[in-house]
Amino acid sequence: MPRLVYVVDDEKPMRELVAMQLSLQGIESRTFSNGYDVISTLQQEVTRPDVLLVDLMMPGMDGLTLLRTMRELAENVPVVILTGHGSIKSAVEAMKLGAADFMTKPVDGPRLEITLRNALERTALRNEVGRLSRQVEHQTDFTDLIGTSEKMQRLFSQLRRAAGSDITVCLQGASGTGKELMARAIHDNSSRREAPFIVVDCGAIPPNLIESTLFGHERGAFTGATEKRVGKFKEADGGTVFLDEIGELELPAQTRLLRVLQEREVEPIGSNRATKVNVRLVTATHRNLSEMVKLGTFREDLYYRIHVLPIFVPALEDRRSDIPALAQHFTARLCAQENIPQKVLTKAAVEWLVSQPWPGNVRQLENHIHRAVIMTDSDRIDVTDLNPDAPEQGGNIFDVFNTYPPDSLPTLDLLQEAYTAHVVSRMSGNLTRAAQVLGIGRTTLYRHLGADAQKSDAGA
């Protein structure tokens, strides 16, 4: 069910009746006597209602006119038309124009509850179908990026300018802030949109395989090279290569990448012939590349090649005002994706989400809501649904060791190995993310996991 509903009706008794019925269902409402005030409010305020209940017959701006305006102003907000028995034909016309549903007056509570739920579900499903269609057709739109804060609006402006050019872009920000989605939006709104968009996670590929992955290799070029391989740069010819976590590249791979950017050609490993490639490069990193240059771990000449247009992506804690919109977006989208009835976050749940640190940023927020969507039986997601594993007040993570005899306490090495394995499991085997959570490098992570870890990673 929705959290906030706008009720628009020129008759005060009707507005008050509907608002009272919404209140009995635990739903907050705001009432308006005309469409002009609604438009003014939507233009001035960041917060969006979950549903609009709009009277069809009103003086000045009628319901159909407001509906048309809403399609331009807040397309994702479902509109339910309120109509008298004599106006059914007009209500059907409103449905053709995009209304989510219509109700005949007088409005009764049970019917209102069903109508609101159906409106939310249809809208969420339509939005999810649209998002998936754009994804399949490589048409990620900037409207797929959620954020109304000043920082995000400034970021979106930079991304749009970048999309209109062929300039090399470097997205800088913490892990989980949505850099890959932004890179895809740049590509899908650029002149290269019909060509491939190739993603390479530099931190997820073992150092001994990264050059072969990027630039290709000939058959027999090295042990295990049983077939010729076309590298990612050649695969993306005419399109865009997105190098995620470029700061993880070791110096030999950096040198080969620099040559590709300078000469606009690639030479596969084991070949003495270079072939021309026409690609746009977009990179991303959570590291401070300028500091890496000072330390000698990142080539200065490569730094200036990729740092033509640096764009900083803020962490979620630096744009907390966007969390309510993000949370509601994820809730609606994930319910549609999982094919379950729409659920709504309570006001307390949203406040709890805003108060959390979210070191994993937007990705962590989405995963947290995904779990709540799946595990919550009610149509309302509350704080207890979002935080089911919270320890009892006064609890301590070390309390478990009080059950061990003093001479049987686990060693530090054993705890380190067990916790490292636990984090890797929580990150679904993604060693790059696990290393970031643990605050260590991949080499150290391999050492903690044991000698077979790197071999396993290389074979993945």
PDB file of C-alpha atoms in Angstrom, residues 103-292:
ATOM      1  CA  MET A 103     -13.531   4.735  -9.027  1.00  0.00           C
ATOM      2  CA  THR A 104     -17.141   5.820  -8.881  1.00  0.00           C
ATOM      3  CA  LYS A 105     -18.313   8.066  -6.052  1.00  0.00           C
ATOM      4  CA  PRO A 106     -19.046   7.692  -3.220  1.00  0.00           C
ATOM      5  CA  VAL A 107     -15.735   6.041  -2.380  1.00  0.00           C
ATOM      6  CA  ASP A 108     -15.828   3.129   0.071  1.00  0.00           C
ATOM      7  CA  GLY A 109     -12.861   1.913   2.122  1.00  0.00           C
ATOM      8  CA  PRO A 110     -12.444  -1.702   0.879  1.00  0.00           C
ATOM      9  CA  ARG A 111     -12.762  -0.687  -2.769  1.00  0.00           C
ATOM     10  CA  LEU A 112     -10.301   2.162  -2.227  1.00  0.00           C
ATOM     11  CA  GLU A 113      -7.733  -0.207  -0.714  1.00  0.00           C
ATOM     12  CA  ILE A 114      -7.972  -2.642  -3.646  1.00  0.00           C
ATOM     13  CA  THR A 115      -7.798   0.148  -6.228  1.00  0.00           C
ATOM     14  CA  LEU A 116      -4.703   1.713  -4.685  1.00  0.00           C
ATOM     15  CA  ARG A 117      -2.932  -1.638  -4.490  1.00  0.00           C
ATOM     16  CA  ASN A 118      -3.754  -2.456  -8.113  1.00  0.00           C
ATOM     17  CA  ALA A 119      -2.617   0.979  -9.282  1.00  0.00           C
ATOM     18  CA  LEU A 120       0.744   0.568  -7.564  1.00  0.00           C
ATOM     19  CA  GLU A 121       1.252  -2.939  -8.933  1.00  0.00           C
ATOM     20  CA  ARG A 122       0.401  -2.004 -12.522  1.00  0.00           C
ATOM     21  CA  THR A 123       2.649   1.051 -12.415  1.00  0.00           C
ATOM     22  CA  ALA A 124       5.555  -0.857 -10.870  1.00  0.00           C
ATOM     23  CA  LEU A 125       5.183  -3.622 -13.449  1.00  0.00           C
ATOM     24  CA  ARG A 126       5.044  -1.108 -16.306  1.00  0.00           C
ATOM     25  CA  ASN A 127       8.148   0.648 -15.017  1.00  0.00           C
ATOM     26  CA  GLU A 128      10.035  -2.637 -14.660  1.00  0.00           C
ATOM     27  CA  VAL A 129       9.046  -3.768 -18.161  1.00  0.00           C
ATOM     28  CA  GLY A 130      10.187  -0.409 -19.506  1.00  0.00           C
ATOM     29  CA  ARG A 131      13.493  -0.636 -17.661  1.00  0.00           C
ATOM     30  CA  LEU A 132      14.159  -4.172 -18.906  1.00  0.00           C
ATOM     31  CA  SER A 133      13.181  -3.213 -22.459  1.00  0.00           C
ATOM     32  CA  ARG A 134      15.612  -0.301 -22.425  1.00  0.00           C
ATOM     33  CA  GLN A 135      18.289  -2.603 -21.033  1.00  0.00           C
ATOM     34  CA  VAL A 136      17.745  -5.198 -23.777  1.00  0.00           C
ATOM     35  CA  GLU A 137      17.691  -2.507 -26.456  1.00  0.00           C
ATOM     36  CA  HIS A 138      20.760  -0.789 -24.930  1.00  0.00           C
ATOM     37  CA  GLN A 139      18.780   2.365 -24.212  1.00  0.00           C
ATOM     38  CA  THR A 140      19.539   3.093 -20.564  1.00  0.00           C
ATOM     39  CA  ASP A 141      17.996   6.483 -19.948  1.00  0.00           C
ATOM     40  CA  PHE A 142      19.161   9.085 -17.478  1.00  0.00           C
ATOM     41  CA  THR A 143      15.734   8.756 -15.835  1.00  0.00           C
ATOM     42  CA  ASP A 144      16.884   5.298 -14.692  1.00  0.00           C
ATOM     43  CA  LEU A 145      19.294   7.132 -12.381  1.00  0.00           C
ATOM     44  CA  ILE A 146      17.563   8.081  -9.135  1.00  0.00           C
ATOM     45  CA  GLY A 147      18.494  11.243  -7.266  1.00  0.00           C
ATOM     46  CA  THR A 148      17.039  14.690  -6.700  1.00  0.00           C
ATOM     47  CA  SER A 149      19.746  16.081  -4.413  1.00  0.00           C
ATOM     48  CA  GLU A 150      21.826  18.997  -5.641  1.00  0.00           C
ATOM     49  CA  LYS A 151      24.919  16.789  -5.925  1.00  0.00           C
ATOM     50  CA  MET A 152      23.136  14.235  -8.094  1.00  0.00           C
ATOM     51  CA  GLN A 153      21.498  16.847 -10.312  1.00  0.00           C
ATOM     52  CA  ARG A 154      24.941  18.325 -10.936  1.00  0.00           C
ATOM     53  CA  LEU A 155      26.271  14.828 -11.659  1.00  0.00           C
ATOM     54  CA  PHE A 156      23.450  14.068 -14.117  1.00  0.00           C
ATOM     55  CA  SER A 157      24.217  17.306 -15.959  1.00  0.00           C
ATOM     56  CA  GLN A 158      27.865  16.234 -16.310  1.00  0.00           C
ATOM     57  CA  LEU A 159      26.849  12.775 -17.543  1.00  0.00           C
ATOM     58  CA  ARG A 160      24.543  14.248 -20.201  1.00  0.00           C
ATOM     59  CA  ARG A 161      27.330  16.518 -21.439  1.00  0.00           C
ATOM     60  CA  ALA A 162      29.714  13.556 -21.525  1.00  0.00           C
ATOM     61  CA  ALA A 163      27.207  11.523 -23.547  1.00  0.00           C
ATOM     62  CA  GLY A 164      27.072  14.248 -26.182  1.00  0.00           C
ATOM     63  CA  SER A 165      30.826  14.026 -26.712  1.00  0.00           C
ATOM     64  CA  ASP A 166      33.432  11.332 -27.369  1.00  0.00           C
ATOM     65  CA  ILE A 167      35.616  12.521 -24.495  1.00  0.00           C
ATOM     66  CA  THR A 168      37.374   9.998 -22.234  1.00  0.00           C
ATOM     67  CA  VAL A 169      35.581   9.854 -18.878  1.00  0.00           C
ATOM     68  CA  CYS A 170      36.866   8.725 -15.481  1.00  0.00           C
ATOM     69  CA  LEU A 171      34.141   8.036 -12.900  1.00  0.00           C
ATOM     70  CA  GLN A 172      35.523   8.359  -9.383  1.00  0.00           C
ATOM     71  CA  GLY A 173      33.682   7.148  -6.315  1.00  0.00           C
ATOM     72  CA  ALA A 174      33.281   4.409  -3.731  1.00  0.00           C
ATOM     73  CA  SER A 175      32.188   0.904  -4.664  1.00  0.00           C
ATOM     74  CA  GLY A 176      28.445   0.432  -5.021  1.00  0.00           C
ATOM     75  CA  THR A 177      27.643   4.014  -6.038  1.00  0.00           C
ATOM     76  CA  GLY A 178      26.336   3.006  -9.480  1.00  0.00           C
ATOM     77  CA  LYS A 179      29.324   3.861 -11.672  1.00  0.00           C
ATOM     78  CA  GLU A 180      28.651   1.050 -14.159  1.00  0.00           C
ATOM     79  CA  LEU A 181      25.026   2.151 -14.646  1.00  0.00           C
ATOM     80  CA  MET A 182      26.261   5.702 -15.259  1.00  0.00           C
ATOM     81  CA  ALA A 183      28.852   4.489 -17.762  1.00  0.00           C
ATOM     82  CA  ARG A 184      26.137   2.542 -19.577  1.00  0.00           C
ATOM     83  CA  ALA A 185      23.887   5.618 -19.621  1.00  0.00           C
ATOM     84  CA  ILE A 186      26.722   7.643 -21.178  1.00  0.00           C
ATOM     85  CA  HIS A 187      27.168   5.010 -23.893  1.00  0.00           C
ATOM     86  CA  ASP A 188      23.459   4.448 -24.567  1.00  0.00           C
ATOM     87  CA  ASN A 189      22.901   8.177 -25.051  1.00  0.00           C
ATOM     88  CA  SER A 190      25.991   8.717 -27.219  1.00  0.00           C
ATOM     89  CA  SER A 191      26.592   8.466 -30.958  1.00  0.00           C
ATOM     90  CA  ARG A 192      28.070   4.991 -30.315  1.00  0.00           C
ATOM     91  CA  ARG A 193      24.833   3.597 -28.852  1.00  0.00           C
ATOM     92  CA  GLU A 194      24.340   1.048 -31.666  1.00  0.00           C
ATOM     93  CA  ALA A 195      27.824  -0.443 -31.115  1.00  0.00           C
ATOM     94  CA  PRO A 196      28.934  -2.726 -28.244  1.00  0.00           C
ATOM     95  CA  PHE A 197      29.317  -1.630 -24.634  1.00  0.00           C
ATOM     96  CA  ILE A 198      31.939  -3.918 -23.098  1.00  0.00           C
ATOM     97  CA  VAL A 199      32.488  -4.076 -19.332  1.00  0.00           C
ATOM     98  CA  VAL A 200      35.779  -5.266 -17.827  1.00  0.00           C
ATOM     99  CA  ASP A 201      36.209  -5.495 -14.050  1.00  0.00           C
ATOM    100  CA  CYS A 202      39.967  -5.072 -13.788  1.00  0.00           C
ATOM    101  CA  GLY A 203      39.988  -6.148 -10.153  1.00  0.00           C
ATOM    102  CA  ALA A 204      38.182  -9.429 -10.805  1.00  0.00           C
ATOM    103  CA  ILE A 205      40.674 -10.753 -13.373  1.00  0.00           C
ATOM    104  CA  PRO A 206      43.992 -12.257 -12.175  1.00  0.00           C
ATOM    105  CA  PRO A 207      47.042 -10.170 -13.191  1.00  0.00           C
ATOM    106  CA  ASN A 208      48.394 -12.970 -15.389  1.00  0.00           C
ATOM    107  CA  LEU A 209      45.203 -12.953 -17.500  1.00  0.00           C
ATOM    108  CA  ILE A 210      44.304  -9.260 -17.699  1.00  0.00           C
ATOM    109  CA  GLU A 211      46.417  -8.420 -20.779  1.00  0.00           C
ATOM    110  CA  SER A 212      45.033 -11.398 -22.690  1.00  0.00           C
ATOM    111  CA  THR A 213      41.498 -10.390 -21.679  1.00  0.00           C
ATOM    112  CA  LEU A 214      41.905  -6.794 -22.820  1.00  0.00           C
ATOM    113  CA  PHE A 215      44.044  -7.182 -25.935  1.00  0.00           C
ATOM    114  CA  GLY A 216      43.614 -10.819 -26.987  1.00  0.00           C
ATOM    115  CA  HIS A 217      46.160 -13.542 -27.722  1.00  0.00           C
ATOM    116  CA  GLU A 218      47.222 -15.911 -30.462  1.00  0.00           C
ATOM    117  CA  ARG A 219      46.929 -19.662 -30.134  1.00  0.00           C
ATOM    118  CA  GLY A 220      49.964 -21.032 -28.319  1.00  0.00           C
ATOM    119  CA  ALA A 221      51.057 -17.596 -27.072  1.00  0.00           C
ATOM    120  CA  PHE A 222      51.420 -19.002 -23.550  1.00  0.00           C
ATOM    121  CA  THR A 223      50.679 -22.143 -21.587  1.00  0.00           C
ATOM    122  CA  GLY A 224      46.958 -22.815 -21.735  1.00  0.00           C
ATOM    123  CA  ALA A 225      46.322 -20.623 -24.808  1.00  0.00           C
ATOM    124  CA  THR A 226      44.761 -23.438 -26.822  1.00  0.00           C
ATOM    125  CA  GLU A 227      42.668 -21.106 -28.984  1.00  0.00           C
ATOM    126  CA  LYS A 228      42.989 -17.640 -30.433  1.00  0.00           C
ATOM    127  CA  ARG A 229      41.157 -15.005 -28.392  1.00  0.00           C
ATOM    128  CA  VAL A 230      39.834 -11.637 -29.486  1.00  0.00           C
ATOM    129  CA  GLY A 231      40.407  -9.088 -26.735  1.00  0.00           C
ATOM    130  CA  LYS A 232      37.772  -6.804 -25.259  1.00  0.00           C
ATOM    131  CA  PHE A 233      39.063  -3.746 -27.129  1.00  0.00           C
ATOM    132  CA  LYS A 234      38.648  -5.465 -30.488  1.00  0.00           C
ATOM    133  CA  GLU A 235      35.285  -6.843 -29.376  1.00  0.00           C
ATOM    134  CA  ALA A 236      34.120  -3.293 -28.617  1.00  0.00           C
ATOM    135  CA  ASP A 237      35.293  -1.823 -31.940  1.00  0.00           C
ATOM    136  CA  GLY A 238      33.064   1.146 -32.748  1.00  0.00           C
ATOM    137  CA  GLY A 239      31.632   1.213 -29.248  1.00  0.00           C
ATOM    138  CA  THR A 240      32.707   1.774 -25.662  1.00  0.00           C
ATOM    139  CA  VAL A 241      35.032  -0.101 -23.306  1.00  0.00           C
ATOM    140  CA  PHE A 242      34.252   0.415 -19.625  1.00  0.00           C
ATOM    141  CA  LEU A 243      37.248  -0.441 -17.433  1.00  0.00           C
ATOM    142  CA  ASP A 244      35.896  -0.748 -13.911  1.00  0.00           C
ATOM    143  CA  GLU A 245      38.437  -0.446 -11.082  1.00  0.00           C
ATOM    144  CA  ILE A 246      41.227   0.623 -13.433  1.00  0.00           C
ATOM    145  CA  GLY A 247      43.393   1.332 -10.385  1.00  0.00           C
ATOM    146  CA  GLU A 248      43.792  -2.446  -9.950  1.00  0.00           C
ATOM    147  CA  LEU A 249      45.790  -2.764 -13.200  1.00  0.00           C
ATOM    148  CA  GLU A 250      49.434  -3.624 -12.651  1.00  0.00           C
ATOM    149  CA  LEU A 251      52.165  -1.645 -14.425  1.00  0.00           C
ATOM    150  CA  PRO A 252      52.752  -4.030 -17.391  1.00  0.00           C
ATOM    151  CA  ALA A 253      49.037  -3.922 -18.288  1.00  0.00           C
ATOM    152  CA  GLN A 254      49.044  -0.141 -17.833  1.00  0.00           C
ATOM    153  CA  THR A 255      51.878   0.140 -20.364  1.00  0.00           C
ATOM    154  CA  ARG A 256      50.009  -1.890 -22.994  1.00  0.00           C
ATOM    155  CA  LEU A 257      46.808   0.081 -22.337  1.00  0.00           C
ATOM    156  CA  LEU A 258      48.676   3.359 -22.816  1.00  0.00           C
ATOM    157  CA  ARG A 259      49.938   2.174 -26.203  1.00  0.00           C
ATOM    158  CA  VAL A 260      46.394   1.272 -27.282  1.00  0.00           C
ATOM    159  CA  LEU A 261      45.146   4.730 -26.324  1.00  0.00           C
ATOM    160  CA  GLN A 262      48.061   6.478 -28.043  1.00  0.00           C
ATOM    161  CA  GLU A 263      48.168   4.441 -31.258  1.00  0.00           C
ATOM    162  CA  ARG A 264      44.491   3.452 -31.471  1.00  0.00           C
ATOM    163  CA  GLU A 265      45.571  -0.106 -32.236  1.00  0.00           C
ATOM    164  CA  VAL A 266      45.934  -3.404 -30.373  1.00  0.00           C
ATOM    165  CA  GLU A 267      48.553  -6.098 -30.697  1.00  0.00           C
ATOM    166  CA  PRO A 268      47.441  -9.458 -29.261  1.00  0.00           C
ATOM    167  CA  ILE A 269      49.882 -11.399 -27.110  1.00  0.00           C
ATOM    168  CA  GLY A 270      51.984 -13.652 -29.332  1.00  0.00           C
ATOM    169  CA  SER A 271      51.335 -11.571 -32.454  1.00  0.00           C
ATOM    170  CA  ASN A 272      53.624  -9.138 -34.243  1.00  0.00           C
ATOM    171  CA  ARG A 273      50.793  -7.423 -36.091  1.00  0.00           C
ATOM    172  CA  ALA A 274      48.714  -4.583 -34.691  1.00  0.00           C
ATOM    173  CA  THR A 275      45.153  -3.880 -35.807  1.00  0.00           C
ATOM    174  CA  LYS A 276      43.326  -0.567 -35.623  1.00  0.00           C
ATOM    175  CA  VAL A 277      40.464  -0.141 -33.156  1.00  0.00           C
ATOM    176  CA  ASN A 278      37.958   2.659 -32.750  1.00  0.00           C
ATOM    177  CA  VAL A 279      36.698   2.681 -29.177  1.00  0.00           C
ATOM    178  CA  ARG A 280      35.674   5.164 -26.562  1.00  0.00           C
ATOM    179  CA  LEU A 281      37.129   4.603 -23.099  1.00  0.00           C
ATOM    180  CA  VAL A 282      35.198   5.133 -19.876  1.00  0.00           C
ATOM    181  CA  THR A 283      36.934   4.146 -16.648  1.00  0.00           C
ATOM    182  CA  ALA A 284      35.963   3.948 -12.995  1.00  0.00           C
ATOM    183  CA  THR A 285      37.870   3.648  -9.752  1.00  0.00           C
ATOM    184  CA  HIS A 286      37.410   3.905  -6.004  1.00  0.00           C
ATOM    185  CA  ARG A 287      41.113   4.661  -5.581  1.00  0.00           C
ATOM    186  CA  ASN A 288      42.928   8.003  -5.504  1.00  0.00           C
ATOM    187  CA  LEU A 289      44.828   7.706  -8.784  1.00  0.00           C
ATOM    188  CA  SER A 290      46.834  10.890  -8.268  1.00  0.00           C
ATOM    189  CA  GLU A 291      48.207   9.436  -5.020  1.00  0.00           C
ATOM    190  CA  MET A 292      49.013   6.198  -6.846  1.00  0.00           C
TER     191      MET A 292
END
